[in-house]
Short mmCIF file of C-alpha atoms in Angstrom, two decimals:
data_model
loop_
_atom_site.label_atom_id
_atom_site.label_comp_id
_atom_site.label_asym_id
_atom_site.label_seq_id
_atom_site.Cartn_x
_atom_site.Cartn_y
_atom_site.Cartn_z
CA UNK B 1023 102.13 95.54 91.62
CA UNK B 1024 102.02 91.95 90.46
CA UNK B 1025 98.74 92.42 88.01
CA UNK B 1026 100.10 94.87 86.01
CA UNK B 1027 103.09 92.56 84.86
CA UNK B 1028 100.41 90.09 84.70
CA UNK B 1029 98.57 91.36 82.24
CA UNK B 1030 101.41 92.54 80.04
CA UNK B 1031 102.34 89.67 80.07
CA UNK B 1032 99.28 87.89 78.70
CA UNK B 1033 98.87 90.98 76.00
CA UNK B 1034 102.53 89.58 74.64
CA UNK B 1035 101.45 85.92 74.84
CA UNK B 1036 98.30 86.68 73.23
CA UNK B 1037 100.13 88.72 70.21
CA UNK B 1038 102.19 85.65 69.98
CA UNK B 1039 99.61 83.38 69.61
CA UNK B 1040 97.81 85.52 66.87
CA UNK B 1041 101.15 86.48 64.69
CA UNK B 1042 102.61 82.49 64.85
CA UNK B 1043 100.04 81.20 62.26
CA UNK B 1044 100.08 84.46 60.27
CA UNK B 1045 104.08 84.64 59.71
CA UNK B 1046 104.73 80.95 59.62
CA UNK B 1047 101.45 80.06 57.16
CA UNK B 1048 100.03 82.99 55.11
CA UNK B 1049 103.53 84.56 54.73
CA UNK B 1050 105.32 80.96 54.19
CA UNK B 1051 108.02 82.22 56.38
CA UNK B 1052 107.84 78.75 58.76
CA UNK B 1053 110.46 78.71 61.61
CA UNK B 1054 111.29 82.19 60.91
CA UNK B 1055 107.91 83.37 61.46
CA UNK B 1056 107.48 81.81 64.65
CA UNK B 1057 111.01 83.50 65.73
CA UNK B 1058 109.73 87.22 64.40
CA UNK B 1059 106.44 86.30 66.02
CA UNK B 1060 108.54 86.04 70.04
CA UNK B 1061 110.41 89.00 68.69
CA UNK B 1062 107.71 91.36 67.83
CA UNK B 1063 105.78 90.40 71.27
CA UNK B 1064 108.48 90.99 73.04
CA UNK B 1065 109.26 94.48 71.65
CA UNK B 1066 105.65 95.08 72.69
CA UNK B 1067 105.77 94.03 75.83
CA UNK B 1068 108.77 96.36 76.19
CA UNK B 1069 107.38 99.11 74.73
CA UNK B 1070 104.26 99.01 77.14
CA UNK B 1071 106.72 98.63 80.01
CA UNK B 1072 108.91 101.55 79.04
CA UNK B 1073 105.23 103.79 77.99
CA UNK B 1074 103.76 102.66 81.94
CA UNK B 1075 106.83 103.13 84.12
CA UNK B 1076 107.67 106.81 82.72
CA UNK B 1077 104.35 107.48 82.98
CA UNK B 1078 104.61 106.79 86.49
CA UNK B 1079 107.78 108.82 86.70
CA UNK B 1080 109.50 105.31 88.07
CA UNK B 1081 112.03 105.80 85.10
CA UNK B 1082 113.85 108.88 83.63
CA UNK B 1083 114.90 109.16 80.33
CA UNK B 1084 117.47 111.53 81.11
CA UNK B 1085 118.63 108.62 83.33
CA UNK B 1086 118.85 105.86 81.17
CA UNK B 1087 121.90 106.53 79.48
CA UNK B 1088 123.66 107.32 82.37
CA UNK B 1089 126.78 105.32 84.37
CA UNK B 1090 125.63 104.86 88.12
CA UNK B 1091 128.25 105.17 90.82
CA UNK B 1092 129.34 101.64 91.53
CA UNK B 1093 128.72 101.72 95.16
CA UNK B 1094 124.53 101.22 94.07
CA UNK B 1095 125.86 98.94 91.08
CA UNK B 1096 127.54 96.60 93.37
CA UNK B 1097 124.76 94.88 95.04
CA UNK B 1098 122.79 94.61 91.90
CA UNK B 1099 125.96 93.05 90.37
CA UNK B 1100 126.43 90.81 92.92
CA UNK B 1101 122.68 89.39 93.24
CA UNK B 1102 122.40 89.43 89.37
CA UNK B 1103 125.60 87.53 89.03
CA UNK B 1104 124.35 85.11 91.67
CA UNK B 1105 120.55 84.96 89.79
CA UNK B 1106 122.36 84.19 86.41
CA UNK B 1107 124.31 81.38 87.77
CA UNK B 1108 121.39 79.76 88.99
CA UNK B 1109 119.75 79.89 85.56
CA UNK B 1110 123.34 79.02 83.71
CA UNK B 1111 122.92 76.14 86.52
CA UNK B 1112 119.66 75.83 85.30
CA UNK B 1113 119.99 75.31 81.49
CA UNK B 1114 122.82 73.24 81.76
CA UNK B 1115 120.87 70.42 83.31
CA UNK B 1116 118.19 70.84 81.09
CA UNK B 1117 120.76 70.81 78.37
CA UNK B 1118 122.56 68.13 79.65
CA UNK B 1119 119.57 66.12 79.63
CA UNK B 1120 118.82 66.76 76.49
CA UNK B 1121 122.07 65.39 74.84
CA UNK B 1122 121.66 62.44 76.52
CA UNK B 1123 118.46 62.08 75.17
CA UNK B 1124 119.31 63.07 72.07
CA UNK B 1125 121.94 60.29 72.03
CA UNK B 1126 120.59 57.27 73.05
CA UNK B 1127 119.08 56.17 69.55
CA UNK B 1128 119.83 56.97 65.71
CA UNK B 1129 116.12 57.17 64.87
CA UNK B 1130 115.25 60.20 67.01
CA UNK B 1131 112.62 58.32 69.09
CA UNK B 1132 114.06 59.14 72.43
CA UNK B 1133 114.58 62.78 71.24
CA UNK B 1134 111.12 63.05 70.20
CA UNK B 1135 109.64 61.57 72.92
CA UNK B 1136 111.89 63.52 75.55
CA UNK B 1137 110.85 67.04 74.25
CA UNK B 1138 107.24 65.92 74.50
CA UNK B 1139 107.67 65.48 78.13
CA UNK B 1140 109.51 68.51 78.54
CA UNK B 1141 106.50 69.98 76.85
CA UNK B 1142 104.21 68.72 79.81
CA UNK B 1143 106.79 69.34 82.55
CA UNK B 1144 106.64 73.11 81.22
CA UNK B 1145 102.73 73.71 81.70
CA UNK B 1146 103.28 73.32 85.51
CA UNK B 1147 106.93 74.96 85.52
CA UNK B 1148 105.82 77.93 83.98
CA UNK B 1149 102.46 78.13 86.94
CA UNK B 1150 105.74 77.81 89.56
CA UNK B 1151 107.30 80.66 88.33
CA UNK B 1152 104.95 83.09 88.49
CA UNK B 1153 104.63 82.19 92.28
CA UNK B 1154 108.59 82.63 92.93
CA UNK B 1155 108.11 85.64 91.68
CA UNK B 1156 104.67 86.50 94.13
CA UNK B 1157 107.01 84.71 97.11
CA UNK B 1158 109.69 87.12 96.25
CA UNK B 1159 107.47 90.15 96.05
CA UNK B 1160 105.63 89.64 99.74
CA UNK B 1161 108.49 88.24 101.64
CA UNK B 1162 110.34 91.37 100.69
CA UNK B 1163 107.37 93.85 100.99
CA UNK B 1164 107.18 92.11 104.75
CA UNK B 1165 110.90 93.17 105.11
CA UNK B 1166 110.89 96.37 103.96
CA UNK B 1167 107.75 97.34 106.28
CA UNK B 1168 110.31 96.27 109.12
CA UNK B 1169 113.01 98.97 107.59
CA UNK B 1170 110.34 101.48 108.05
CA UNK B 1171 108.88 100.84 111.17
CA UNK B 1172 112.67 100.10 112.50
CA UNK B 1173 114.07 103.98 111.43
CA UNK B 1174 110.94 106.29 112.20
CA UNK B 1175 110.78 104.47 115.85
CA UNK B 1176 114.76 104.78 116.21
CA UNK B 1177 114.37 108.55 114.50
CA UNK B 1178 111.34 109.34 116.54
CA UNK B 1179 113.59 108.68 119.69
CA UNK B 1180 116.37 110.76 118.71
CA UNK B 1181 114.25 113.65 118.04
CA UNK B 1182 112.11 113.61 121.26
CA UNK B 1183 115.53 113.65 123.92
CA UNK B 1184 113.46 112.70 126.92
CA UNK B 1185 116.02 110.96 128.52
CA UNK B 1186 117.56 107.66 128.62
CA UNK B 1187 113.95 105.64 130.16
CA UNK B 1188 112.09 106.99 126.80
CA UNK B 1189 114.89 106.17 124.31
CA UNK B 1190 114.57 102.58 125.91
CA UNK B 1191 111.18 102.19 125.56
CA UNK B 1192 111.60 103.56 121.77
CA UNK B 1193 114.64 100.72 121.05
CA UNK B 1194 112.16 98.26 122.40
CA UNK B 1195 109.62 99.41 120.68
CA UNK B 1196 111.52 99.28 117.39
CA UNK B 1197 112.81 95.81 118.24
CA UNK B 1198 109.21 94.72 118.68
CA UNK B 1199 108.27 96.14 115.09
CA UNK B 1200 111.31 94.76 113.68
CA UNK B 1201 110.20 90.87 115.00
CA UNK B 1202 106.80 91.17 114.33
CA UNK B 1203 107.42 91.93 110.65
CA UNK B 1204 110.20 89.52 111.43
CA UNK B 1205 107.64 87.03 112.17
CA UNK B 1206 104.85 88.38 109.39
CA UNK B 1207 107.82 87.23 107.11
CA UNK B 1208 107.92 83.45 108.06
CA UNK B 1209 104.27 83.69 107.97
CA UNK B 1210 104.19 84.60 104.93
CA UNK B 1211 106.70 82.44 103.67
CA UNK B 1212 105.02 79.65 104.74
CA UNK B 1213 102.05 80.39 103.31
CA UNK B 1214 103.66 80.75 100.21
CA UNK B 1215 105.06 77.45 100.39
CA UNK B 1216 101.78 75.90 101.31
CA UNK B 1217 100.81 77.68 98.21
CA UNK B 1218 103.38 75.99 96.40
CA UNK B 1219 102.96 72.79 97.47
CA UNK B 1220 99.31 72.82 97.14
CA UNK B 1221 99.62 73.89 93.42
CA UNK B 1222 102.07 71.01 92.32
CA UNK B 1223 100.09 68.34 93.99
CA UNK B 1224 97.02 69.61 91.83
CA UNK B 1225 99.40 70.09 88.54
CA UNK B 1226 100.99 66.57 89.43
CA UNK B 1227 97.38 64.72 89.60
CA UNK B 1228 96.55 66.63 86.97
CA UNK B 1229 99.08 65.73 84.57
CA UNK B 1230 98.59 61.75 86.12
CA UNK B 1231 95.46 61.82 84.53
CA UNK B 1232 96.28 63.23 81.71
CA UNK B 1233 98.43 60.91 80.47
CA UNK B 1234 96.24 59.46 78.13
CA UNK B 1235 96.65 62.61 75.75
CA UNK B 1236 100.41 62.10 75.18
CA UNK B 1237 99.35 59.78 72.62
CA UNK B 1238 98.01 63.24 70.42
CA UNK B 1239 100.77 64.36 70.28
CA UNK B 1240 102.71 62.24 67.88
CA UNK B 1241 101.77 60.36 64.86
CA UNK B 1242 104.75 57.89 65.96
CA UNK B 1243 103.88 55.07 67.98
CA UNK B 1244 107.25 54.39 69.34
CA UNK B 1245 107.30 57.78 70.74
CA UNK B 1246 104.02 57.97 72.17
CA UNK B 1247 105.06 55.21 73.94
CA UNK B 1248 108.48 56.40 75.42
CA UNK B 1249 106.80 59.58 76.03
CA UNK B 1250 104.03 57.38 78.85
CA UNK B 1251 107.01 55.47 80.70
CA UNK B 1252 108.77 58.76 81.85
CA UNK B 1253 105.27 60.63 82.28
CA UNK B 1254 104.51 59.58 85.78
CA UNK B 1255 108.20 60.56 86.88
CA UNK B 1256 107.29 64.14 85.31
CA UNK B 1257 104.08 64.45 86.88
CA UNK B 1258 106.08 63.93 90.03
CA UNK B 1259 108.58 66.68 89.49
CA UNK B 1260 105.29 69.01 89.28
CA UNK B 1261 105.05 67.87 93.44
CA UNK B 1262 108.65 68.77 93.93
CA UNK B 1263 107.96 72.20 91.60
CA UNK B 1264 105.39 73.81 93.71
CA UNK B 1265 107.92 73.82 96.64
CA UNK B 1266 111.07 74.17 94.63
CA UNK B 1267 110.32 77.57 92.78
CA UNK B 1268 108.24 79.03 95.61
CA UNK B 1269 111.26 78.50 97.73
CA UNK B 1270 113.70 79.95 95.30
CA UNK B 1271 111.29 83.02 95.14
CA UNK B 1272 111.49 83.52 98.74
CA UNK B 1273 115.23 83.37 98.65
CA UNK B 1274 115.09 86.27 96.29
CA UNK B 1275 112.96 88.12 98.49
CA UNK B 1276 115.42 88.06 101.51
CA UNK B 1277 118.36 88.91 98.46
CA UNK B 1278 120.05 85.28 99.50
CA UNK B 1279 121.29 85.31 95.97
CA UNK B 1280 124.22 83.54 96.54
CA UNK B 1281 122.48 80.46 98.59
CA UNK B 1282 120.03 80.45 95.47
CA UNK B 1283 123.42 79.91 93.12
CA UNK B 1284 124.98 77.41 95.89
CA UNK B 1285 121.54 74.88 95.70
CA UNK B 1286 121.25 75.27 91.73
CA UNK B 1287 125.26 74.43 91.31
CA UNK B 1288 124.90 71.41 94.13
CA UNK B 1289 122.04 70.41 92.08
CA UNK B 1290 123.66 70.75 88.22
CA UNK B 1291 126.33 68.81 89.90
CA UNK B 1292 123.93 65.54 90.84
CA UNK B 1293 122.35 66.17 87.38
CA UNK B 1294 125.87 65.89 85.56
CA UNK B 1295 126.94 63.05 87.18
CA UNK B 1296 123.89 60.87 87.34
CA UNK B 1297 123.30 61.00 83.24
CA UNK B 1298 127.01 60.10 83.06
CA UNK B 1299 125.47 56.45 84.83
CA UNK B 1300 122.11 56.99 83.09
CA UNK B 1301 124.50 56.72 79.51
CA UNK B 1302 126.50 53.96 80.74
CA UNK B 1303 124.13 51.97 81.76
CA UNK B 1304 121.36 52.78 79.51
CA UNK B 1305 118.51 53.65 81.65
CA UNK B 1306 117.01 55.44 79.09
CA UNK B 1307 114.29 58.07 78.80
CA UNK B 1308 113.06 57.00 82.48
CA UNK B 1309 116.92 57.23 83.72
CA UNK B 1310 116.73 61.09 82.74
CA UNK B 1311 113.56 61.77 84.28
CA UNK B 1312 115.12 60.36 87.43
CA UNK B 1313 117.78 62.76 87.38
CA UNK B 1314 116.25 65.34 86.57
CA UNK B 1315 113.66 64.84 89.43
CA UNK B 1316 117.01 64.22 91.72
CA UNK B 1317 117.58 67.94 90.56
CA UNK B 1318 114.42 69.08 92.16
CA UNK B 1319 114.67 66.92 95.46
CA UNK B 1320 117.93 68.71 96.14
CA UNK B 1321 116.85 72.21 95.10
CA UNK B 1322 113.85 71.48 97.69
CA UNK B 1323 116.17 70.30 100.31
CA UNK B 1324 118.08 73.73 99.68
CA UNK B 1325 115.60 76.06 100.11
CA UNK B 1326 113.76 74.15 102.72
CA UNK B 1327 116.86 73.89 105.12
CA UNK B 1328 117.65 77.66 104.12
CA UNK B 1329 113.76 78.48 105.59
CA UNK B 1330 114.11 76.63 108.82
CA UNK B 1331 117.50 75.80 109.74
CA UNK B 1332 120.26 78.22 108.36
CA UNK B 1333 118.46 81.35 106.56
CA UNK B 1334 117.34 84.69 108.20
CA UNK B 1335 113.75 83.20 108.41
CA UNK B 1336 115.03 80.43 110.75
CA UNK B 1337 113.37 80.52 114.36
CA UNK B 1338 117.08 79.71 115.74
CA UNK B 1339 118.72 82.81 113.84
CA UNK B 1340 116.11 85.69 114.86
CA UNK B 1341 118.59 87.94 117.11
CA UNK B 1342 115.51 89.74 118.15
CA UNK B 1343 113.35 87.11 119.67
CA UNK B 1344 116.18 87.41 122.36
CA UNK B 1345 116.46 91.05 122.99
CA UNK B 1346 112.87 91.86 122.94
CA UNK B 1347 111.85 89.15 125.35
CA UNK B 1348 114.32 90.68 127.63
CA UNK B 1349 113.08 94.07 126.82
#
């Protein structure tokens, strides 16, 4: 159920958006009502979450409090550990970026200018994310049809006992159920990534032409104008994006958590080292924007090579192509 969180979602932003001017204005609280504006939305957002999913007897109060048996806490310790390295990975590019373009003047130009562009690469970023999570949601609904169709065929042959011709034709049948969702996975996938693709091409032309409107943003020449040289780079990312997240989503789907952590480290590492030359040779704004889209070409590399060459999707890893052909 993807419209449900969906519209949650939007309720919270919505709140936001109505409580920001209130607090920070009419109350005179400034920063601090902005802060207790995110807080409140997200305690509503919560709230409604909570109300819906006990509702829907998906959660038990009773439940809540309770310490699970570590052999179901292990694997969501292990993918969550992988999922928040990726986002530590994650931040500390961003971060890293930041400093260096907090550093390279005393007049807070390039500082300035920077988080305008971050403001633009986040329109498109935030569009990517909610299809990693759709890519994540499909690819593993396709999967878990294949669990089902897999044990009622292999359970339906253990029941019946007809003898050793029928429980053949039942393991090949299963096998066959197994590669077809098997293959309705990659499909799926794929789709998703032409998805992907097809929505940062749109949000990179988009923001191409939009570059005009940086200039709103700031009363500040100086940083209107360091803002334009790094915008085409960003608008860029927003190609690299589309594939980039959707990937990542798919990843999740197929719980390769720790391939997703491996590709965001490799990445962080390429993002640390390049603003070390972007400092010393003072590339400025346009040096970080470079890095940072060297970030996304090698997250895309990643999960591209993890969907055709070395991940469970892979035409040369599916173990059942073999055995059912010969079945």
């Amino acid at each position: 159920d993807t419209t449900t969180p969906l519209l949650i979602s939007v309720f919270a932003n919505v709140l936001n958006c109505i409580l920001d001017p209130i607090l920070m204005f009419t109350f005179n609280m400034g920063l601090r009502g902005a802060a207790l504006a995110t807080v409140i939305a997200e305690f509503a957002s919560a709230f409604v979450f909570m109300t819906l999913m006990i509702r829907q007897k998906m959660v038990r109060l009773s439940k809540i409090f309770r310490v699970p048996e570590w052999a179901s806490l292990k694997p969501l310790v292990a993918g969550g550990a992988a999922i928040q390295m990726r986002s530590l990975m994650m931040n500390l590019a961003l971060l890293s970026a930041t400093r260096t373009a907090n550093g390279m003047d005393s007049n807070g130009v390039s500082a300035a200018a920077y988080q305008l562009t971050v403001i633009f690469w986040q329109l498109g970023a935030t569009v990517m994310l909610a299809l990693s999570t759709t890519a994540s949601v499909m690819v593993s609904s396709q999967l878990g049809k294949g669990g089902s169709s897999s044990s009622s065929s292999s359970s339906s042959g253990g029941e019946e006992k007809e003898g050793e011709k029928k429980k053949s034709t039942n393991a090949g049948d299963s096998k066959l159920a197994a590669y077809n969702v098997s293959a309705a996975a990659r499909d799926t996938a794929d789709r998703m990534l032409g998805w992907g693709l097809t929505s940062g091409l749109i949000f990179g032309i988009a923001q191409l032409l939009s570059m005009p409107l940086i200039g709103k943003f700031s009363s500040i020449e100086a940083v209107n104008e360091a803002a334009r040289s790094a915008a085409a780079l960003v608008a860029l990312s927003q190609f690299l994006n589309g594939l980039t997240f959707t990937g990542e989503g798919i990843m999740q789907g197929l719980s390769c958590f720790r391939g997703l952590a491996i590709i965001s480290m490799l990445g962080a590492v390429a993002v640390l080292l390049g603003l070390k030359i972007v400092s010393i040779f003072n590339l400025g704004l346009t040096g970080v924007w470079s890095i940072l889209l060297l970030f996304g070409v090698v997250r895309v590399a990643g999960v591209l090579l993890h969907r055709y060459k070395i991940g469970p999707l892979a035409e040369a890893n599916s173990s059942l192509k073999s055995s059912t052909s010969s079945t």
